[in-house]
Short mmCIF file of C-alpha atoms in Angstrom, two decimals:
data_model
loop_
_atom_site.label_atom_id
_atom_site.label_comp_id
_atom_site.label_asym_id
_atom_site.label_seq_id
_atom_site.Cartn_x
_atom_site.Cartn_y
_atom_site.Cartn_z
CA MET A 476 143.58 -25.02 15.91
CA ASN A 477 143.74 -24.70 12.10
CA VAL A 478 144.62 -21.60 10.10
CA ASN A 479 141.01 -20.83 9.19
CA ASN A 480 139.96 -20.74 12.84
CA ILE A 481 142.84 -18.43 13.69
CA VAL A 482 141.84 -16.07 10.86
CA ILE A 483 138.21 -16.04 12.05
CA ILE A 484 139.24 -15.23 15.64
CA CYS A 485 141.53 -12.42 14.46
CA LEU A 486 138.80 -10.92 12.27
CA ALA A 487 136.31 -11.07 15.14
CA PHE A 488 138.78 -9.30 17.40
CA LEU A 489 139.38 -6.56 14.82
CA LEU A 490 135.64 -6.04 14.39
CA LEU A 491 135.29 -5.52 18.14
CA LEU A 492 138.02 -2.88 18.31
CA PRO A 493 135.90 0.03 16.99
CA ALA A 494 133.22 -0.69 19.61
CA TRP A 495 135.81 -0.76 22.41
CA ALA A 496 137.35 2.47 21.15
CA GLU A 497 133.94 4.12 20.90
CA ASN A 498 133.00 3.08 24.44
CA ASP A 499 136.33 4.32 25.76
CA ALA A 500 135.85 7.67 24.02
CA LYS A 501 132.34 8.01 25.46
CA ASN A 502 133.61 7.21 28.95
CA ARG A 503 136.38 9.80 28.64
CA GLN A 504 133.82 12.35 27.49
CA LYS A 505 131.65 11.64 30.54
CA VAL A 506 134.65 12.01 32.83
CA ASN A 507 135.69 15.29 31.21
CA MET A 508 132.15 16.65 31.52
CA ALA A 509 132.10 15.70 35.20
CA ILE A 510 135.45 17.42 35.74
CA ALA A 511 134.24 20.54 33.94
CA GLY A 512 131.13 20.67 36.12
CA GLY A 513 133.20 20.28 39.27
CA LEU A 514 135.66 23.01 38.29
CA LYS A 515 132.83 25.42 37.49
CA TRP A 516 131.27 24.76 40.89
CA LEU A 517 134.62 25.39 42.59
CA ALA A 518 135.13 28.64 40.70
CA ASP A 519 131.61 29.87 41.46
CA SER A 520 131.91 29.08 45.18
CA GLN A 521 135.35 30.61 45.84
CA VAL A 522 135.35 33.33 48.52
CA GLN A 523 135.69 36.72 46.80
CA GLU A 524 136.16 39.17 49.67
CA GLY A 525 137.57 39.56 53.16
CA ASN A 526 140.69 38.04 54.69
CA THR A 527 139.74 34.58 53.38
CA LYS A 528 139.46 35.73 49.76
CA GLY A 529 140.75 33.03 47.42
CA SER A 530 139.77 30.15 49.72
CA TRP A 531 136.58 28.12 50.16
CA ASP A 532 134.23 28.08 53.13
CA SER A 533 135.18 25.46 55.70
CA GLU A 534 135.14 24.97 59.45
CA LYS A 535 138.71 23.61 59.52
CA PHE A 536 141.59 22.81 57.15
CA ARG A 537 140.86 25.86 54.98
CA VAL A 538 144.44 26.05 53.68
CA ALA A 539 144.44 22.38 52.66
CA THR A 540 141.03 22.63 50.98
CA ALA A 541 142.14 25.70 49.01
CA SER A 542 145.33 23.89 47.98
CA PHE A 543 143.46 20.77 46.85
CA ALA A 544 141.14 23.00 44.82
CA GLY A 545 144.08 24.81 43.27
CA LEU A 546 145.66 21.48 42.33
CA ALA A 547 142.39 20.42 40.70
CA PHE A 548 142.60 23.38 38.30
CA LEU A 549 146.29 22.83 37.57
CA ALA A 550 145.63 19.12 36.95
CA ASN A 551 143.37 20.13 34.07
CA ALA A 552 145.78 22.44 32.23
CA HIS A 553 144.46 25.72 33.62
CA LYS A 554 147.18 28.33 34.06
CA PRO A 555 147.70 31.20 36.50
CA GLY A 556 146.51 34.55 35.15
CA LYS A 557 145.20 33.11 31.90
CA GLY A 558 141.96 31.74 30.52
CA GLU A 559 138.71 30.88 32.22
CA TYR A 560 140.14 30.05 35.64
CA GLY A 561 143.38 32.02 35.72
CA LYS A 562 141.97 34.48 38.26
CA VAL A 563 140.73 31.63 40.46
CA LEU A 564 144.22 30.11 40.55
CA ASP A 565 145.91 33.42 41.30
CA GLN A 566 143.52 34.19 44.15
CA THR A 567 144.03 30.72 45.60
CA MET A 568 147.81 31.04 45.52
CA ASP A 569 147.67 34.52 47.04
CA TYR A 570 145.56 33.20 49.90
CA VAL A 571 147.81 30.20 50.58
CA MET A 572 151.00 32.26 50.51
CA LYS A 573 149.63 34.58 53.20
CA GLN A 574 149.05 31.69 55.62
CA MET A 575 152.71 30.87 56.27
CA ALA A 576 153.87 31.43 59.85
CA PRO A 577 157.22 33.18 60.48
CA ASP A 578 158.95 29.81 60.96
CA GLY A 579 157.66 28.59 57.58
CA TYR A 580 154.88 26.37 58.93
CA LEU A 581 151.56 26.24 57.05
CA GLY A 582 149.67 23.91 59.35
CA SER A 583 149.63 25.96 62.54
CA GLN A 584 145.90 26.78 62.32
CA ASP A 585 144.95 23.10 62.34
CA GLN A 586 148.12 21.61 63.85
CA GLN A 587 148.58 19.40 60.82
CA MET A 588 151.65 18.62 58.73
CA TYR A 589 149.14 17.27 56.19
CA VAL A 590 148.06 20.87 55.59
CA HIS A 591 151.69 21.95 55.23
CA ALA A 592 152.32 19.20 52.66
CA VAL A 593 149.27 19.88 50.49
CA ALA A 594 149.89 23.63 50.47
CA THR A 595 153.55 23.16 49.54
CA LEU A 596 152.63 20.68 46.82
CA PHE A 597 150.19 23.20 45.34
CA ALA A 598 152.81 25.95 45.42
CA LEU A 599 155.45 23.75 43.77
CA SER A 600 152.96 22.72 41.08
CA TYR A 601 152.04 26.38 40.49
CA LEU A 602 155.68 27.49 40.40
CA GLY A 603 156.95 28.13 36.87
CA ARG A 604 153.49 28.50 35.33
CA SER A 605 152.90 32.20 35.99
CA ASP A 606 154.07 35.05 33.76
CA ASP A 607 154.42 37.29 36.83
CA ALA A 608 158.20 37.26 37.35
CA ASP A 609 158.04 39.04 40.71
CA LYS A 610 155.46 36.60 42.05
CA GLU A 611 157.49 33.65 40.79
CA LYS A 612 160.57 34.92 42.62
CA LYS A 613 158.66 35.40 45.86
CA LEU A 614 156.99 31.99 45.51
CA ALA A 615 160.33 30.26 44.98
CA ALA A 616 161.63 31.75 48.24
CA TRP A 617 158.37 30.81 49.95
CA CYS A 618 158.73 27.21 48.75
CA GLN A 619 162.34 27.07 49.95
CA LYS A 620 161.25 28.09 53.43
CA SER A 621 158.45 25.53 53.46
CA ILE A 622 160.77 22.77 52.24
CA GLY A 623 163.31 23.69 54.91
CA LEU A 624 160.74 23.11 57.63
CA ILE A 625 159.95 19.65 56.24
CA ILE A 626 163.61 18.67 56.21
CA LYS A 627 164.14 19.99 59.73
CA ALA A 628 161.09 18.06 61.00
CA GLN A 629 162.57 14.74 59.87
CA LYS A 630 165.59 15.32 62.06
CA VAL A 631 163.78 16.16 65.30
CA ALA A 632 165.80 15.00 68.28
CA MET A 633 164.49 12.25 70.56
CA LYS A 634 162.71 10.36 67.77
CA ARG A 635 161.69 6.88 68.86
CA GLN A 636 163.58 4.09 67.08
CA LEU A 637 160.47 3.00 65.17
CA ALA A 638 159.84 6.60 64.09
CA LEU A 639 163.28 7.36 62.65
CA GLY A 640 163.22 8.78 59.12
CA GLY A 641 159.53 9.67 59.16
CA TRP A 642 157.14 12.50 59.89
CA ARG A 643 153.80 12.89 61.68
CA TYR A 644 151.25 15.57 62.56
CA SER A 645 153.51 18.36 63.80
CA PRO A 646 157.02 19.50 62.85
CA ASP A 647 158.39 18.91 66.34
CA THR A 648 156.88 15.51 67.17
CA SER A 649 158.96 12.45 68.03
CA GLU A 650 156.41 10.18 66.29
CA SER A 651 155.96 9.15 62.64
CA ASP A 652 153.36 7.46 60.43
CA THR A 653 153.30 6.08 56.90
CA SER A 654 150.69 8.49 55.57
CA VAL A 655 152.35 11.76 56.57
CA THR A 656 155.79 10.39 55.67
CA CYS A 657 154.64 9.55 52.15
CA TRP A 658 153.20 13.05 51.76
CA MET A 659 156.48 14.63 52.80
CA LEU A 660 158.51 12.46 50.44
CA LEU A 661 156.09 13.30 47.64
CA VAL A 662 156.53 17.02 48.30
CA LEU A 663 160.32 16.72 48.43
CA HIS A 664 160.32 14.70 45.20
CA THR A 665 158.24 17.42 43.53
CA ALA A 666 160.62 20.04 44.91
CA LYS A 667 163.58 18.19 43.43
CA GLN A 668 161.82 18.10 40.06
CA ALA A 669 161.33 21.87 40.35
CA GLY A 670 165.07 22.40 40.80
CA PHE A 671 165.44 22.57 44.59
CA THR A 672 168.42 20.75 46.11
CA ILE A 673 167.30 17.83 48.30
CA ASP A 674 169.88 15.53 49.89
CA GLN A 675 169.42 11.91 48.83
CA GLY A 676 169.85 10.79 52.43
CA ILE A 677 166.50 12.39 53.30
CA PHE A 678 164.75 10.17 50.76
CA ASP A 679 166.71 7.11 51.88
CA GLU A 680 165.72 7.58 55.52
CA GLY A 681 162.08 8.17 54.60
CA LEU A 682 161.95 5.07 52.42
CA LYS A 683 163.55 3.04 55.18
CA TYR A 684 160.74 4.10 57.51
CA ILE A 685 158.10 3.15 54.92
CA ASN A 686 159.64 -0.24 54.18
CA ASN A 687 159.78 -0.99 57.90
CA ALA A 688 155.99 -0.48 57.98
CA TRP A 689 155.48 -3.73 56.04
CA MET A 690 153.29 -6.36 57.74
CA ILE A 691 151.84 -9.83 57.05
CA ARG A 692 148.47 -10.60 58.68
CA LYS A 693 145.06 -12.28 58.18
CA VAL A 694 142.24 -9.83 57.41
CA ASP A 695 138.60 -9.74 56.21
CA ILE A 696 137.77 -10.25 52.53
CA TYR A 697 135.32 -7.76 50.95
CA ASP A 698 133.00 -8.43 48.00
CA ASP A 699 132.45 -6.20 44.95
CA LYS A 700 129.92 -4.15 46.93
CA GLY A 701 132.48 -3.38 49.61
CA GLN A 702 130.85 -5.60 52.23
CA ALA A 703 132.77 -8.01 54.47
CA THR A 704 132.27 -11.64 53.37
CA GLY A 705 133.06 -13.20 56.75
CA ARG A 706 136.07 -14.94 55.25
CA LYS A 707 139.71 -14.13 55.95
CA LYS A 708 142.97 -14.50 54.08
CA GLU A 709 146.62 -13.78 54.68
CA ILE A 710 147.60 -10.44 53.26
CA LYS A 711 150.78 -8.45 52.97
CA GLY A 712 150.72 -4.67 53.00
CA PHE A 713 151.81 -1.50 54.76
CA VAL A 714 150.57 -0.37 58.16
CA TYR A 715 149.70 3.17 59.17
CA ARG A 716 152.04 3.15 62.18
CA LYS A 717 154.74 0.58 62.78
CA GLY A 718 154.55 -0.75 66.33
CA VAL A 719 151.02 0.62 66.83
CA SER A 720 148.81 -0.57 63.95
CA LEU A 721 147.55 -4.15 64.21
CA GLU A 722 147.14 -4.86 60.50
CA PRO A 723 147.91 -3.39 57.06
CA GLU A 724 145.58 -0.73 55.66
CA ALA A 725 144.57 -0.22 52.03
CA ALA A 726 145.15 3.55 52.12
CA ALA A 727 148.62 3.23 53.65
CA THR A 728 149.48 0.48 51.17
CA GLY A 729 148.26 2.51 48.20
CA ILE A 730 150.30 5.60 48.94
CA ALA A 731 153.34 3.51 49.94
CA VAL A 732 153.26 1.79 46.53
CA PHE A 733 152.91 5.20 44.88
CA VAL A 734 155.90 6.70 46.66
CA LYS A 735 158.07 3.57 46.36
CA SER A 736 157.42 3.38 42.62
CA ILE A 737 158.57 6.97 42.21
CA LEU A 738 161.61 6.96 44.47
CA GLU A 739 163.06 3.45 44.38
CA LYS A 740 165.22 2.41 41.46
CA LYS A 741 164.18 -1.24 41.57
CA ARG A 742 160.85 -2.87 42.23
CA ASP A 743 160.83 -5.16 45.26
CA SER A 744 158.51 -7.98 46.28
CA LYS A 745 156.52 -5.65 48.54
CA VAL A 746 155.05 -3.87 45.52
CA ASN A 747 154.05 -7.14 43.82
CA GLU A 748 152.41 -8.42 46.99
CA SER A 749 150.67 -5.09 47.57
CA LEU A 750 148.71 -5.56 44.34
CA ALA A 751 147.21 -8.79 45.64
CA TYR A 752 146.21 -6.96 48.82
CA LEU A 753 144.71 -3.91 47.09
CA LYS A 754 142.52 -6.16 44.93
CA ASN A 755 140.56 -6.95 48.10
CA TYR A 756 139.38 -3.32 48.28
CA PRO A 757 137.30 -2.48 45.19
CA PRO A 758 136.34 1.16 44.58
CA VAL A 759 132.80 1.41 45.96
CA TRP A 760 131.20 4.67 47.11
CA GLY A 761 131.33 4.89 50.91
CA ALA A 762 132.26 1.24 51.42
CA GLU A 763 133.15 0.18 54.96
CA HIS A 764 136.73 -0.63 54.04
CA TYR A 765 137.44 3.11 53.72
CA ASN A 766 136.83 3.45 57.46
CA GLY A 767 134.84 6.65 56.94
CA TYR A 768 137.48 8.40 54.82
CA PHE A 769 136.36 7.58 51.28
CA PHE A 770 138.04 10.44 49.43
CA PHE A 771 141.34 10.48 51.29
CA ALA A 772 141.70 6.70 51.09
CA SER A 773 140.59 6.61 47.44
CA PHE A 774 143.15 9.28 46.57
CA TYR A 775 145.87 7.09 48.08
CA ILE A 776 144.75 3.78 46.60
CA THR A 777 144.14 5.27 43.15
CA GLN A 778 147.67 6.69 43.06
CA GLY A 779 149.08 3.27 43.91
CA MET A 780 146.98 1.44 41.32
CA PHE A 781 147.92 3.98 38.66
CA GLN A 782 151.61 3.35 39.28
CA ILE A 783 151.01 -0.41 39.07
CA GLY A 784 149.36 0.14 35.70
CA GLY A 785 148.26 -2.51 33.20
CA ASP A 786 144.89 -4.26 33.24
CA GLU A 787 144.68 -3.94 37.02
CA TRP A 788 144.73 -0.16 36.71
CA ILE A 789 142.18 -0.05 33.88
CA ASP A 790 139.72 -2.21 35.81
CA TYR A 791 140.16 -0.15 38.97
CA ARG A 792 139.91 3.15 37.09
CA ASN A 793 136.66 2.20 35.37
CA LYS A 794 135.04 1.18 38.66
CA MET A 795 136.27 4.29 40.47
CA ASN A 796 135.08 6.58 37.67
CA LYS A 797 131.67 4.92 37.76
CA ALA A 798 131.39 5.40 41.53
CA LEU A 799 132.32 9.07 41.29
CA LEU A 800 130.15 9.93 38.29
CA GLU A 801 127.10 8.27 39.81
CA ASN A 802 127.38 10.41 42.94
CA GLN A 803 128.08 13.84 41.47
CA LYS A 804 125.38 16.41 42.18
CA GLY A 805 123.53 18.26 39.43
CA ASN A 806 125.32 21.51 40.24
CA GLY A 807 128.73 19.89 39.66
CA ARG A 808 129.90 19.32 43.22
CA TRP A 809 130.47 16.04 45.03
CA PRO A 810 129.10 15.26 48.49
CA LEU A 811 130.73 13.14 51.17
CA PRO A 812 129.37 9.59 51.61
CA ASP A 813 126.79 9.22 54.39
CA ASN A 814 129.19 7.18 56.52
CA ASN A 815 131.95 9.77 56.31
CA LYS A 816 133.69 10.57 59.58
CA GLY A 817 133.22 14.04 61.00
CA GLN A 818 136.80 15.25 60.76
CA SER A 819 136.94 15.55 56.96
CA SER A 820 133.41 17.01 56.80
CA LYS A 821 134.86 20.07 58.56
CA ALA A 822 136.98 20.72 55.46
CA GLY A 823 133.91 22.09 53.66
CA LEU A 824 132.01 21.24 50.48
CA ALA A 825 134.95 22.09 48.22
CA TYR A 826 137.06 19.29 49.72
CA PRO A 827 135.25 16.25 48.23
CA THR A 828 134.78 18.07 44.93
CA ALA A 829 138.47 18.87 44.59
CA MET A 830 139.46 15.32 45.57
CA ALA A 831 137.04 13.78 43.06
CA ILE A 832 138.45 15.97 40.29
CA LEU A 833 142.03 15.04 41.20
CA ILE A 834 141.18 11.33 41.09
CA LEU A 835 139.37 11.67 37.74
CA SER A 836 142.26 13.74 36.30
CA LEU A 837 145.00 11.29 37.22
CA GLU A 838 145.68 9.96 33.72
CA LYS A 839 146.22 13.44 32.30
CA GLN A 840 149.55 13.50 34.21
CA LEU A 841 149.70 17.29 34.23
CA LEU A 842 150.97 17.54 37.81
CA PRO A 843 154.52 16.53 38.78
CA MET A 844 153.16 14.02 41.31
CA TYR A 845 151.08 12.32 38.59
CA GLN A 846 153.89 11.59 36.18
CA ARG A 847 154.35 7.86 35.80
CA GLN A 848 157.93 6.85 36.47
CA LYS A 849 157.53 3.31 35.24
CA GLU A 850 154.88 0.62 34.96
CA LEU A 851 155.46 -1.98 37.62
CA PHE A 852 153.80 -4.85 35.79
#
C-alpha cells in the first residue's frame, strides 16, 4: 500500500468520526431519557402511607423490590434528602431499615438470602450520602449487624463438601449456589469499600466455591434472535450448583466473571473462556436462553460483560440498550416479558423498572458495585 492510499484511508476515517460521535451522543440521550422516565414512574408509584410507606406494591419480595428501586436512584446521582428524589430515597431507606429481624436477617418474610443481600447492598450504597448524622450512625450499626449475619451464614456447621465457602437461600442452610454466593461476596466487597473490616479468608473461601463451579459441556447455540439453532458446541462456563447442575448457565457465568474480576488479583483462563461462552447468549427481550428470568439474568450477564470491557462490551451494551428502550411503556415503566416465570412477577411492577434502570445506568459507575476494577481484555 503506497503513502497516498494510507493518507486517503486516514482522512476517510477522520471524516467518519464526527458521525460516530453524534450517533453515540444521540444514543446516550435516548438512554438518559428512558432512565428519567423510569425514575419518575418509580417516584410517582411509591407507597405514601401505612406500614409499607416507602416501598412499592408487590405480592412478595417487597424489601428486595424497594432496595432495587433505591439503588436505581442512587445509580443516577440522586442523594438522600436533597433534590427531586431525595424524599423518595429517604422513605425507601426508612422502610428497609424497619424490616430487619432481631437476629439481623432481612429475608425472613420471603425466606430469601437474596433479599438480605439486595437490602444490605442498598444500605451500604446509601451510607455516607446523607447529611443526617444520627441516621448515618444508626445505619452504620444496622449494616454491621446485617454483615455479621452474612459472615455467620458462610460458616454454618454441617456444610456439604461441595457447598463449603458458599451461601444459599437461608442463613442456616447446609447448601450453596453460585448466584447467592456471588451476591454475598459482592455485598462484603462493598462493605469493605465502606470501611467495614472483612477477613480476607471469607473472600478466599467464597472464591474457591465459585471456581469449583466451573464446567465444560456441549450446549445449544442460539442465533441473534435468541432462538436455538439446533447445533451444539463445547462451552466452558460456571454452573448454578456444583454437583447438581448439568451444564453451565449464562447468568451464573456472568455474575461469576463480575465477582472474579473484582476480587481476584490476576485474571485466569476461566474469565477468557467465559467470554466465548457468553457470546452465545445475545441480549434479546424475553429470549428462551433466559429461562424465564430476563431481568435477573440480564443483570448478571451485563455486569460480567461490563467487566470484560472492550469491543465485546460495547456491542453487548448497544444491543441490550436497544432491547430495553424498545420495550419501555409510555408512562416510563418496564413490563416483564410474556414468557417470564411467575416467581419474579410477584415482585411487582417496580421490579422490572428498577432492574432496567440499573442495567442502563451501569456505565455511570456511581455505585460501589459498578466501579470497574480493571479491563480484562
